[in-house]
Short mmCIF file of C-alpha atoms in Angstrom, two decimals:
data_model
loop_
_atom_site.label_atom_id
_atom_site.label_comp_id
_atom_site.label_asym_id
_atom_site.label_seq_id
_atom_site.Cartn_x
_atom_site.Cartn_y
_atom_site.Cartn_z
CA MET K 49 0.00 0.00 0.00
CA THR K 50 1.46 3.35 -1.07
CA PHE K 51 1.39 5.94 1.72
CA VAL K 52 1.99 9.50 0.58
CA ASN K 53 2.62 12.67 2.57
CA ARG K 54 0.37 13.11 5.65
CA LYS K 55 3.45 14.44 7.46
CA ALA K 56 1.47 17.05 9.39
CA GLU K 57 -1.14 14.49 10.44
CA LEU K 58 1.47 11.96 11.58
CA HIS K 59 3.34 14.68 13.49
CA TRP K 60 0.11 15.62 15.26
CA LEU K 61 -0.51 12.01 16.27
CA GLU K 62 3.09 11.46 17.37
CA GLU K 63 3.05 14.58 19.54
CA ALA K 64 -0.10 13.35 21.28
CA TYR K 65 1.47 9.93 21.78
CA LYS K 66 4.71 11.30 23.21
CA SER K 67 2.90 13.55 25.68
CA GLY K 68 2.26 10.54 27.91
CA ARG K 69 -1.04 12.05 29.03
CA ALA K 70 -4.47 10.56 28.52
CA GLN K 71 -5.67 11.68 25.11
CA LEU K 72 -9.08 11.53 23.44
CA LEU K 73 -8.55 12.46 19.82
CA VAL K 74 -11.12 12.88 17.05
CA LEU K 75 -9.92 12.22 13.51
CA TYR K 76 -12.41 12.55 10.68
CA GLY K 77 -12.73 13.17 6.95
CA ARG K 78 -14.61 12.01 3.90
CA ARG K 79 -14.61 8.37 2.84
CA ARG K 80 -11.62 7.05 0.83
CA VAL K 81 -9.39 9.91 1.99
CA GLY K 82 -6.92 7.60 3.76
CA LYS K 83 -7.83 7.90 7.45
CA THR K 84 -7.58 4.20 8.25
CA GLU K 85 -4.24 3.80 6.46
CA LEU K 86 -2.90 6.86 8.30
CA LEU K 87 -3.86 5.33 11.64
CA ARG K 88 -2.39 1.95 10.72
CA VAL K 89 0.91 3.61 9.83
CA PHE K 90 0.83 5.54 13.11
CA CYS K 91 0.04 2.44 15.20
CA ARG K 92 2.77 0.33 13.59
CA GLU K 93 5.23 -0.97 16.21
CA LYS K 94 3.21 0.63 19.02
CA ARG K 95 1.05 -1.16 21.56
CA HIS K 96 -2.45 -0.75 20.20
CA VAL K 97 -5.98 -2.07 19.75
CA PHE K 98 -7.49 -1.33 16.33
CA PHE K 99 -11.24 -1.84 16.08
CA VAL K 100 -13.27 -1.11 12.94
CA ALA K 101 -17.00 -0.82 13.62
CA ASP K 102 -19.72 -1.77 11.17
CA LEU K 103 -23.52 -1.94 11.13
CA ALA K 104 -23.74 -5.31 12.87
CA PRO K 105 -26.05 -5.54 15.91
CA ASP K 106 -24.73 -3.92 19.07
CA ARG K 107 -24.21 -7.27 20.81
CA GLU K 108 -21.95 -8.48 17.99
CA GLN K 109 -19.96 -5.25 17.95
CA LEU K 110 -19.36 -5.46 21.69
CA ALA K 111 -18.23 -9.07 21.34
CA ALA K 112 -15.81 -8.18 18.54
CA PHE K 113 -14.35 -5.29 20.53
CA SER K 114 -14.07 -7.52 23.59
CA GLN K 115 -12.05 -10.02 21.57
CA ARG K 116 -9.63 -7.30 20.48
CA LEU K 117 -9.10 -6.16 24.07
CA TRP K 118 -8.67 -9.73 25.33
CA GLU K 119 -6.13 -10.45 22.62
CA GLN K 120 -4.12 -7.37 23.61
CA ALA K 121 -4.23 -8.36 27.28
CA TYR K 122 -3.47 -12.08 26.96
CA GLY K 123 -1.93 -12.53 23.52
CA GLN K 124 -4.71 -14.66 22.07
CA ALA K 125 -8.43 -14.48 21.40
CA GLU K 126 -10.96 -16.12 23.68
CA THR K 127 -13.64 -17.72 21.53
CA GLY K 128 -17.12 -16.71 22.59
CA PHE K 129 -15.97 -14.21 25.21
CA SER K 130 -17.66 -10.84 25.53
CA PHE K 131 -17.82 -8.24 28.25
CA PRO K 132 -21.33 -7.82 29.64
CA SER K 133 -21.50 -4.14 28.67
CA TRP K 134 -19.64 -1.38 26.87
CA GLU K 135 -18.92 0.22 30.23
CA ALA K 136 -17.17 -2.93 31.38
CA ALA K 137 -15.18 -3.08 28.13
CA PHE K 138 -14.09 0.56 28.42
CA ARG K 139 -13.06 0.07 32.07
CA PHE K 140 -11.00 -2.99 31.09
CA MET K 141 -9.45 -0.87 28.32
CA GLY K 142 -8.44 1.67 30.95
CA GLY K 143 -6.89 -1.06 33.04
CA LEU K 144 -4.65 -2.04 30.12
CA ALA K 145 -3.37 1.54 29.96
CA ARG K 146 -2.57 2.09 33.65
CA GLN K 147 1.02 0.93 33.54
CA GLU K 148 1.91 1.31 29.85
CA ARG K 149 0.89 3.55 26.95
CA LEU K 150 -1.93 2.04 24.88
CA ILE K 151 -3.50 3.31 21.66
CA VAL K 152 -7.12 2.35 21.07
CA VAL K 153 -8.60 3.21 17.67
CA LEU K 154 -12.38 3.11 17.30
CA ASP K 155 -12.68 3.41 13.52
CA GLU K 156 -16.04 4.19 11.88
CA PHE K 157 -17.25 5.47 15.25
CA PRO K 158 -20.58 6.74 13.78
CA TYR K 159 -21.54 3.12 13.12
CA LEU K 160 -21.15 2.39 16.84
CA MET K 161 -23.36 5.36 17.65
CA GLU K 162 -25.98 4.21 15.15
CA THR K 163 -26.25 0.72 16.65
CA ASN K 164 -26.00 2.03 20.23
CA PRO K 165 -26.72 5.78 20.67
CA ALA K 166 -25.60 5.57 24.32
CA ILE K 167 -21.96 4.84 23.38
CA PRO K 168 -20.79 8.50 23.67
CA SER K 169 -22.41 8.86 27.11
CA ILE K 170 -20.89 5.58 28.32
CA LEU K 171 -17.45 6.59 27.09
CA GLN K 172 -17.83 10.03 28.68
CA LYS K 173 -18.70 8.49 32.05
CA VAL K 174 -15.75 6.07 32.03
CA TRP K 175 -13.44 8.82 30.78
CA ASP K 176 -14.37 11.11 33.67
CA GLU K 177 -14.16 8.38 36.29
CA GLU K 178 -11.13 6.44 35.09
CA LEU K 179 -9.64 6.81 31.62
CA ARG K 180 -8.39 10.40 32.03
CA ASN K 181 -6.04 9.18 34.74
CA THR K 182 -4.44 6.47 32.59
CA GLY K 183 -1.97 6.32 29.71
CA ILE K 184 -4.71 5.78 27.14
CA LEU K 185 -4.61 7.39 23.70
CA CYS K 186 -8.11 6.82 22.36
CA ILE K 187 -8.82 7.86 18.77
CA LEU K 188 -12.40 8.20 17.51
CA CYS K 189 -12.40 8.07 13.72
CA GLY K 190 -15.27 8.60 11.30
CA SER K 191 -16.06 9.33 7.68
CA TYR K 192 -19.27 11.31 7.91
CA VAL K 193 -17.95 14.77 8.67
CA GLY K 194 -21.30 16.22 9.74
CA VAL K 195 -22.00 13.42 12.23
CA MET K 196 -18.53 13.69 13.75
CA GLU K 197 -18.80 17.46 14.12
CA ARG K 198 -22.30 17.37 15.62
CA GLU K 199 -22.39 14.16 17.63
CA VAL K 200 -18.77 13.98 18.79
CA LEU K 201 -17.36 17.51 18.63
CA GLY K 202 -20.57 19.53 19.06
CA TYR K 203 -21.41 21.25 22.34
CA LYS K 204 -24.51 19.06 22.73
CA SER K 205 -22.44 15.88 22.51
CA ALA K 206 -21.86 13.84 25.66
CA LEU K 207 -18.16 13.94 24.82
CA TYR K 208 -18.03 17.73 24.52
CA GLY K 209 -15.10 19.10 26.50
CA ARG K 210 -13.39 15.70 26.81
CA ARG K 211 -11.54 15.63 23.52
CA THR K 212 -7.91 16.72 23.68
CA GLY K 213 -7.57 17.30 19.94
CA GLN K 214 -9.29 16.94 16.59
CA TYR K 215 -8.09 16.79 12.99
CA LEU K 216 -10.03 16.98 9.72
CA ILE K 217 -8.25 14.83 7.11
CA GLU K 218 -8.64 16.39 3.67
CA PRO K 219 -7.86 15.07 0.19
CA LEU K 220 -4.25 15.42 -0.94
CA HIS K 221 -3.13 18.41 -2.98
CA PHE K 222 -1.72 18.40 -6.46
CA HIS K 223 1.86 18.67 -5.23
CA ASP K 224 1.41 15.28 -3.52
CA MET K 225 0.83 13.58 -6.88
CA ALA K 226 4.53 12.84 -7.34
CA GLY K 227 4.34 10.42 -4.44
CA PHE K 228 1.93 8.28 -6.43
CA PHE K 229 3.35 8.96 -9.88
CA PRO K 230 7.08 9.67 -9.52
CA GLY K 231 8.74 10.79 -12.72
CA ARG K 232 5.49 11.32 -14.60
CA ASP K 233 5.17 14.33 -16.88
CA PRO K 234 3.63 17.34 -15.08
CA ILE K 235 0.96 17.67 -17.76
CA TRP K 236 -0.01 14.03 -17.17
CA GLN K 237 -0.20 14.75 -13.44
CA VAL K 238 -2.48 17.76 -13.92
CA GLU K 239 -4.78 15.71 -16.15
CA ALA K 240 -4.77 12.81 -13.69
CA TYR K 241 -5.64 15.24 -10.89
CA ALA K 242 -8.52 16.56 -13.00
CA VAL K 243 -9.93 13.03 -13.28
CA LEU K 244 -9.16 11.64 -9.82
CA GLY K 245 -8.61 14.59 -7.49
CA GLY K 246 -6.63 14.02 -4.30
CA VAL K 247 -8.43 10.96 -2.92
CA PRO K 248 -5.76 8.30 -2.29
CA ALA K 249 -8.05 5.34 -2.99
CA TYR K 250 -8.74 6.69 -6.48
CA LEU K 251 -5.11 7.56 -7.20
CA LEU K 252 -3.99 4.07 -6.25
CA GLU K 253 -6.17 2.64 -9.01
CA PHE K 254 -3.95 4.43 -11.56
CA ILE K 255 -0.57 3.82 -9.97
CA ASP K 256 0.52 1.42 -12.75
CA GLU K 257 -1.14 3.28 -15.61
CA ASP K 258 1.29 5.11 -17.92
CA ASP K 259 -1.37 6.06 -20.46
CA LEU K 260 -4.05 8.11 -18.71
CA PHE K 261 -6.74 7.49 -21.33
CA ALA K 262 -6.07 3.76 -21.35
CA GLY K 263 -6.36 3.84 -17.57
CA ILE K 264 -9.68 5.66 -17.79
CA ALA K 265 -11.00 3.02 -20.19
CA ARG K 266 -9.81 0.15 -17.97
CA ARG K 267 -10.43 1.57 -14.50
CA VAL K 268 -13.46 3.86 -14.85
CA LEU K 269 -15.51 3.03 -17.96
CA ARG K 270 -15.86 -0.73 -17.55
CA ARG K 271 -18.54 -2.52 -15.59
CA GLY K 272 -17.31 -4.31 -12.50
CA THR K 273 -14.46 -1.91 -11.75
CA PHE K 274 -14.21 -0.07 -8.43
CA LEU K 275 -14.61 3.42 -9.90
CA TYR K 276 -17.42 2.63 -12.33
CA GLU K 277 -20.08 2.62 -9.60
CA GLU K 278 -18.21 4.57 -6.91
CA PRO K 279 -20.50 7.66 -6.72
CA ARG K 280 -23.61 5.49 -6.41
CA PHE K 281 -22.12 3.30 -3.69
CA LEU K 282 -20.75 6.34 -1.87
CA LEU K 283 -24.21 7.88 -1.60
CA MET K 284 -26.04 4.62 -0.86
CA GLN K 285 -23.61 3.78 1.93
CA GLU K 286 -23.83 7.16 3.65
CA LEU K 287 -27.37 8.47 3.04
CA ARG K 288 -30.98 7.46 3.54
CA GLU K 289 -32.30 9.29 0.45
CA PRO K 290 -29.52 8.75 -2.08
CA ALA K 291 -31.74 9.51 -5.10
CA ASN K 292 -32.33 13.11 -4.00
CA TYR K 293 -28.66 13.72 -3.26
CA PHE K 294 -27.77 12.16 -6.59
CA ALA K 295 -30.13 14.57 -8.33
CA VAL K 296 -28.54 17.54 -6.55
CA LEU K 297 -25.03 16.45 -7.52
CA ARG K 298 -26.10 15.91 -11.11
CA ALA K 299 -27.63 19.38 -11.24
CA ILE K 300 -24.41 20.99 -9.97
CA ALA K 301 -22.31 18.93 -12.36
CA HIS K 302 -24.44 20.25 -15.24
CA GLY K 303 -23.68 23.86 -14.33
CA LYS K 304 -26.50 24.72 -11.94
CA THR K 305 -24.67 26.66 -9.25
CA ARG K 306 -27.30 28.66 -7.34
CA LEU K 307 -29.89 27.39 -4.89
CA ASN K 308 -32.94 28.15 -7.05
CA GLU K 309 -31.35 26.55 -10.13
CA ILE K 310 -30.36 23.44 -8.20
CA THR K 311 -33.80 23.10 -6.60
CA GLN K 312 -35.53 23.16 -9.98
CA ALA K 313 -33.03 21.00 -11.86
CA ALA K 314 -33.06 18.35 -9.12
CA GLY K 315 -36.86 18.23 -9.10
CA LEU K 316 -37.15 19.09 -5.41
CA HIS K 317 -40.29 20.54 -3.90
CA ASP K 318 -38.78 23.54 -2.11
CA ARG K 319 -35.61 25.49 -1.43
CA SER K 320 -35.39 24.38 2.20
CA ALA K 321 -35.13 20.72 1.17
CA ALA K 322 -32.45 21.54 -1.39
CA SER K 323 -30.58 23.63 1.17
CA ARG K 324 -30.60 20.72 3.62
CA TYR K 325 -29.24 18.32 1.00
CA LEU K 326 -26.54 20.83 0.05
CA ASP K 327 -25.46 21.21 3.67
CA ILE K 328 -25.10 17.44 4.07
CA LEU K 329 -23.16 17.09 0.82
CA ARG K 330 -20.84 19.83 2.07
CA ASP K 331 -20.43 17.88 5.34
CA MET K 332 -19.38 14.89 3.24
CA GLY K 333 -16.78 16.95 1.40
CA LEU K 334 -18.41 16.34 -1.99
CA ILE K 335 -19.41 19.91 -2.80
CA LYS K 336 -18.24 23.36 -1.76
CA ARG K 337 -19.85 26.76 -1.52
CA LEU K 338 -17.80 29.51 -3.12
CA VAL K 339 -18.06 33.26 -2.71
CA PRO K 340 -15.89 36.01 -4.21
CA VAL K 341 -12.72 36.20 -2.13
CA THR K 342 -13.38 39.88 -1.42
CA GLU K 343 -16.46 39.03 0.67
CA LYS K 344 -15.81 39.97 4.31
CA GLN K 345 -18.48 37.61 5.74
CA PRO K 346 -18.55 34.56 3.43
CA GLN K 347 -21.17 32.66 5.44
CA LYS K 348 -23.67 35.53 5.11
CA SER K 349 -22.92 36.37 1.50
CA ARG K 350 -25.79 36.09 -0.98
CA ARG K 351 -23.33 35.67 -3.83
CA GLY K 352 -22.47 32.07 -2.98
CA ILE K 353 -22.44 29.41 -5.66
CA TYR K 354 -22.06 25.63 -5.39
CA ARG K 355 -19.50 23.53 -7.18
CA LEU K 356 -18.44 19.90 -6.97
CA GLN K 357 -15.41 19.66 -4.73
CA ASP K 358 -14.60 16.08 -5.66
CA GLN K 359 -12.83 16.02 -9.03
CA PHE K 360 -13.80 12.42 -9.73
CA LEU K 361 -17.47 13.28 -9.30
CA ARG K 362 -17.00 16.01 -11.93
CA PHE K 363 -15.55 13.44 -14.31
CA TRP K 364 -18.14 10.77 -13.53
CA PHE K 365 -21.16 13.03 -13.99
CA ARG K 366 -19.68 14.60 -17.13
CA PHE K 367 -18.55 11.46 -18.95
CA VAL K 368 -19.70 8.25 -17.23
CA TYR K 369 -23.28 8.81 -16.14
CA PRO K 370 -24.56 10.31 -19.44
CA ASN K 371 -23.04 7.40 -21.36
CA ARG K 372 -24.18 4.55 -19.12
CA SER K 373 -26.25 2.85 -21.83
CA ASP K 374 -23.25 2.53 -24.14
CA LEU K 375 -20.91 1.58 -21.30
CA GLU K 376 -23.29 -1.14 -20.14
CA GLU K 377 -22.99 -2.61 -23.65
CA GLY K 378 -19.20 -2.70 -23.36
CA GLU K 379 -18.53 0.36 -25.52
CA ALA K 380 -15.80 1.85 -23.31
CA GLU K 381 -13.34 2.47 -26.15
CA ARG K 382 -15.94 4.17 -28.34
CA VAL K 383 -17.09 6.41 -25.49
CA LEU K 384 -13.48 7.30 -24.78
CA GLU K 385 -12.69 8.20 -28.39
CA THR K 386 -15.89 10.03 -29.31
CA ARG K 387 -17.28 11.46 -26.06
CA ILE K 388 -14.27 12.05 -23.79
CA LYS K 389 -11.13 12.84 -25.77
CA PRO K 390 -12.65 15.64 -27.90
CA HIS K 391 -13.85 17.47 -24.76
CA PHE K 392 -11.08 16.56 -22.36
CA PRO K 393 -8.98 19.79 -22.57
CA GLU K 394 -12.10 21.83 -21.83
CA PHE K 395 -12.88 19.55 -18.88
CA VAL K 396 -9.36 19.88 -17.41
CA GLY K 397 -9.59 23.70 -17.40
CA PRO K 398 -11.45 24.16 -14.06
CA ALA K 399 -9.21 21.60 -12.34
CA PHE K 400 -6.17 23.43 -13.67
CA LYS K 401 -7.44 26.59 -11.98
CA GLU K 402 -7.60 24.73 -8.67
CA VAL K 403 -4.07 23.41 -9.21
CA CYS K 404 -2.88 26.96 -9.86
CA ARG K 405 -4.50 28.20 -6.63
CA GLN K 406 -2.76 25.45 -4.68
CA HIS K 407 0.52 26.25 -6.39
CA LEU K 408 0.25 29.95 -5.63
CA ARG K 409 -0.46 29.25 -1.96
CA LEU K 410 2.56 26.94 -1.84
CA LEU K 411 4.76 29.64 -3.36
CA GLY K 412 3.44 32.06 -0.75
CA ARG K 413 4.36 29.70 2.09
CA ARG K 414 7.84 29.38 0.63
CA GLY K 415 8.31 33.12 0.42
CA LYS K 416 8.47 33.18 -3.39
CA LEU K 417 5.72 35.79 -3.84
CA PRO K 418 5.85 39.54 -3.21
CA PHE K 419 3.51 39.02 -0.24
CA TYR K 420 1.86 36.17 1.62
CA PRO K 421 -1.63 35.41 0.20
CA TYR K 422 -3.69 35.85 3.36
CA ARG K 423 -6.85 35.31 1.33
CA LEU K 424 -6.78 33.36 -1.91
CA GLY K 425 -9.56 32.30 -4.21
CA SER K 426 -11.48 33.53 -7.22
CA TRP K 427 -13.62 36.60 -7.83
CA TRP K 428 -16.53 37.55 -10.02
CA ASP K 429 -19.25 40.13 -10.51
CA GLY K 430 -21.90 40.49 -13.20
CA GLN K 431 -19.43 41.20 -16.00
CA ASN K 432 -15.95 40.10 -14.93
CA GLU K 433 -14.30 37.01 -13.49
CA LEU K 434 -10.79 36.46 -12.11
CA ASP K 435 -9.48 32.89 -11.96
CA LEU K 436 -7.20 33.89 -9.09
CA LEU K 437 -7.23 36.71 -6.58
CA ALA K 438 -4.73 36.76 -3.72
CA ILE K 439 -4.96 39.47 -1.06
CA SER K 440 -2.34 40.48 1.51
CA GLU K 441 -3.35 40.66 5.16
CA ASP K 442 -3.35 44.47 5.21
CA GLU K 443 -4.98 44.65 1.76
CA ALA K 444 -2.10 46.82 0.55
CA ALA K 445 -1.31 44.36 -2.26
CA ILE K 446 -3.22 41.94 -4.46
CA MET K 447 -2.28 39.44 -7.13
CA VAL K 448 -4.71 38.73 -9.94
CA GLY K 449 -4.27 35.66 -12.10
CA GLU K 450 -5.44 33.91 -15.23
CA CYS K 451 -5.09 30.18 -15.93
CA LYS K 452 -5.08 28.99 -19.54
CA TRP K 453 -5.20 25.28 -20.37
CA TRP K 454 -4.46 25.96 -24.03
CA ALA K 455 -2.38 24.04 -26.53
CA LYS K 456 -0.92 27.30 -27.85
CA PRO K 457 1.38 29.69 -25.93
CA VAL K 458 -0.26 32.49 -23.99
CA GLY K 459 0.40 35.97 -25.41
CA ALA K 460 0.44 39.59 -24.33
CA ASN K 461 -3.26 39.95 -25.21
CA VAL K 462 -4.16 37.75 -22.21
CA LEU K 463 -2.17 40.05 -19.92
CA SER K 464 -3.95 43.06 -21.38
CA GLU K 465 -7.35 41.48 -20.75
CA LEU K 466 -6.32 40.58 -17.19
CA GLN K 467 -5.27 44.17 -16.52
CA GLN K 468 -8.68 45.39 -17.64
CA LYS K 469 -10.53 42.87 -15.47
CA ALA K 470 -8.35 43.77 -12.48
CA LYS K 471 -9.70 47.33 -12.59
CA ALA K 472 -13.17 46.00 -11.74
CA VAL K 473 -12.04 44.57 -8.39
CA LEU K 474 -10.25 47.72 -7.15
CA PRO K 475 -13.42 49.43 -5.77
CA HIS K 476 -13.68 46.59 -3.21
CA PHE K 477 -10.65 47.97 -1.35
CA GLN K 478 -10.61 51.06 0.87
CA ARG K 479 -7.27 52.17 -0.57
CA PRO K 480 -5.96 51.27 -4.03
CA PRO K 481 -3.73 48.19 -3.54
CA HIS K 482 -0.50 47.48 -5.39
CA VAL K 483 -1.45 45.06 -8.16
CA TYR K 484 0.65 42.08 -9.26
CA TYR K 485 -0.21 39.74 -12.13
CA ALA K 486 0.21 35.98 -12.50
CA LEU K 487 -0.33 34.00 -15.68
CA PHE K 488 -0.43 30.21 -15.71
CA ALA K 489 -0.23 28.37 -19.02
CA ARG K 490 -0.28 24.77 -20.16
CA ASN K 491 2.27 25.24 -22.94
CA GLY K 492 4.24 28.36 -22.14
CA PHE K 493 4.21 31.93 -23.34
CA THR K 494 5.03 33.92 -26.46
CA GLU K 495 8.45 35.49 -26.73
CA GLU K 496 6.85 38.94 -26.57
CA LEU K 497 5.26 38.16 -23.20
CA ARG K 498 8.48 36.66 -21.85
CA GLU K 499 10.35 39.83 -22.77
CA MET K 500 7.72 41.93 -21.03
CA ALA K 501 8.01 39.79 -17.87
CA ALA K 502 11.79 40.20 -17.87
CA GLU K 503 11.40 43.97 -17.71
CA ARG K 504 8.68 44.07 -15.03
CA HIS K 505 8.67 43.21 -11.33
CA ASP K 506 4.89 42.81 -11.13
CA LEU K 507 4.38 39.93 -13.57
CA LEU K 508 4.77 36.24 -12.75
CA LEU K 509 4.72 33.63 -15.55
CA ILE K 510 4.27 29.98 -14.56
CA GLU K 511 4.31 27.21 -17.12
CA ALA K 512 2.40 24.06 -16.20
CA SER K 513 4.59 21.86 -18.38
CA LYS K 514 7.46 22.78 -16.07
CA PHE K 515 5.52 22.17 -12.88
CA HIS K 516 7.16 20.00 -10.31
CA SER K 517 4.76 18.48 -7.84
CA SER K 518 7.07 19.63 -5.07
CA GLY K 519 5.91 23.13 -5.89
CA ASP K 520 9.19 24.38 -7.38
CA LEU K 521 9.15 26.38 -10.57
#
């Protein structure tokens, strides 16, 4: 199993482990993002109990957890043994951690809560009475972000105030792609990111694929493969009304970005229902709400739009779902040649913009920009749109950017257009900021534009074909 990056997450876990104090950690993030593998790497060569919950009856879950504890205590399982209650199991767990550090991972914790809603209260009681005075490091892990934030981290949760730390595990960034695809051409990596995003489970499917299109045909477009039905299974596994959520995702994928548009396109009866579905899909990390980066109170802004956050969902709804009839008949190659390849550069464009935003933030962290991008995103009004807008903390400087996934080199005309669009954003600042410009291009720049950049201090040219996933230029 390839394990890439997650240095910050591992450091966080190691610091908690080395503290020696009782720790109750909450680690959560969307499904397939690599939480379980992260915890397995962390637990390696440490004394630990790793329990993965499921939707089995409560009695069976307790028995399975009891077996794991017994095996840790005595070196072998005891067939048929089970503690009489979860409280007894948690107290025994505390006993194992009195003299020596012990990690206990309760993975898929929401499943435990679903089969026994009293679990958080029981754990809270034993924590207060016993566990907090031991050497336990207990990690509650879950995939449904909303449930973890409400039922485990929320102030109404029985465990509120007991946790000693929490960490939201997010998909990997573009600059992590080299860990999966070392030596691959940067253009290939951008295109692979556009199809698969930063979800490790999806990237691993392509780890041996040199030809991206051949990989798409083999790994995505054929019945029986993991990715062919992934969006359906993802929704069915997590949600009680998957058809409605599916309709909402499909509407967003087809360019419906505002609440009214989504409500109508998804065939929902009212805005409040659509809003509830959107909130849950955001909790799952599948969609995001965007506002112009100049908005001072993003949560209250009426200019918000919805986009798919998961790149693979973008690909699936654009190219797989509409062609299901042909794909069910085994026409993967024909769909690839006639429906995907002709439109692929256009499809990669929005993903390239996201890669450019990540790259610009990375350059800012490394001190390679004129200022640190305190706020970074996109901007739009009724007439103009900026692919990138970075703002310094004091708003004394901004950087506006354009990202072109073109086969031809980008010329001075693009810079001229960007300068005009930049004028539209200036009224949003109390004092006129110093303006810098950044142009990103798939295949470089004209000689005229390069000469202009050499003579100016306010123009940054970044060529995607020379990207290194490490973030260097």
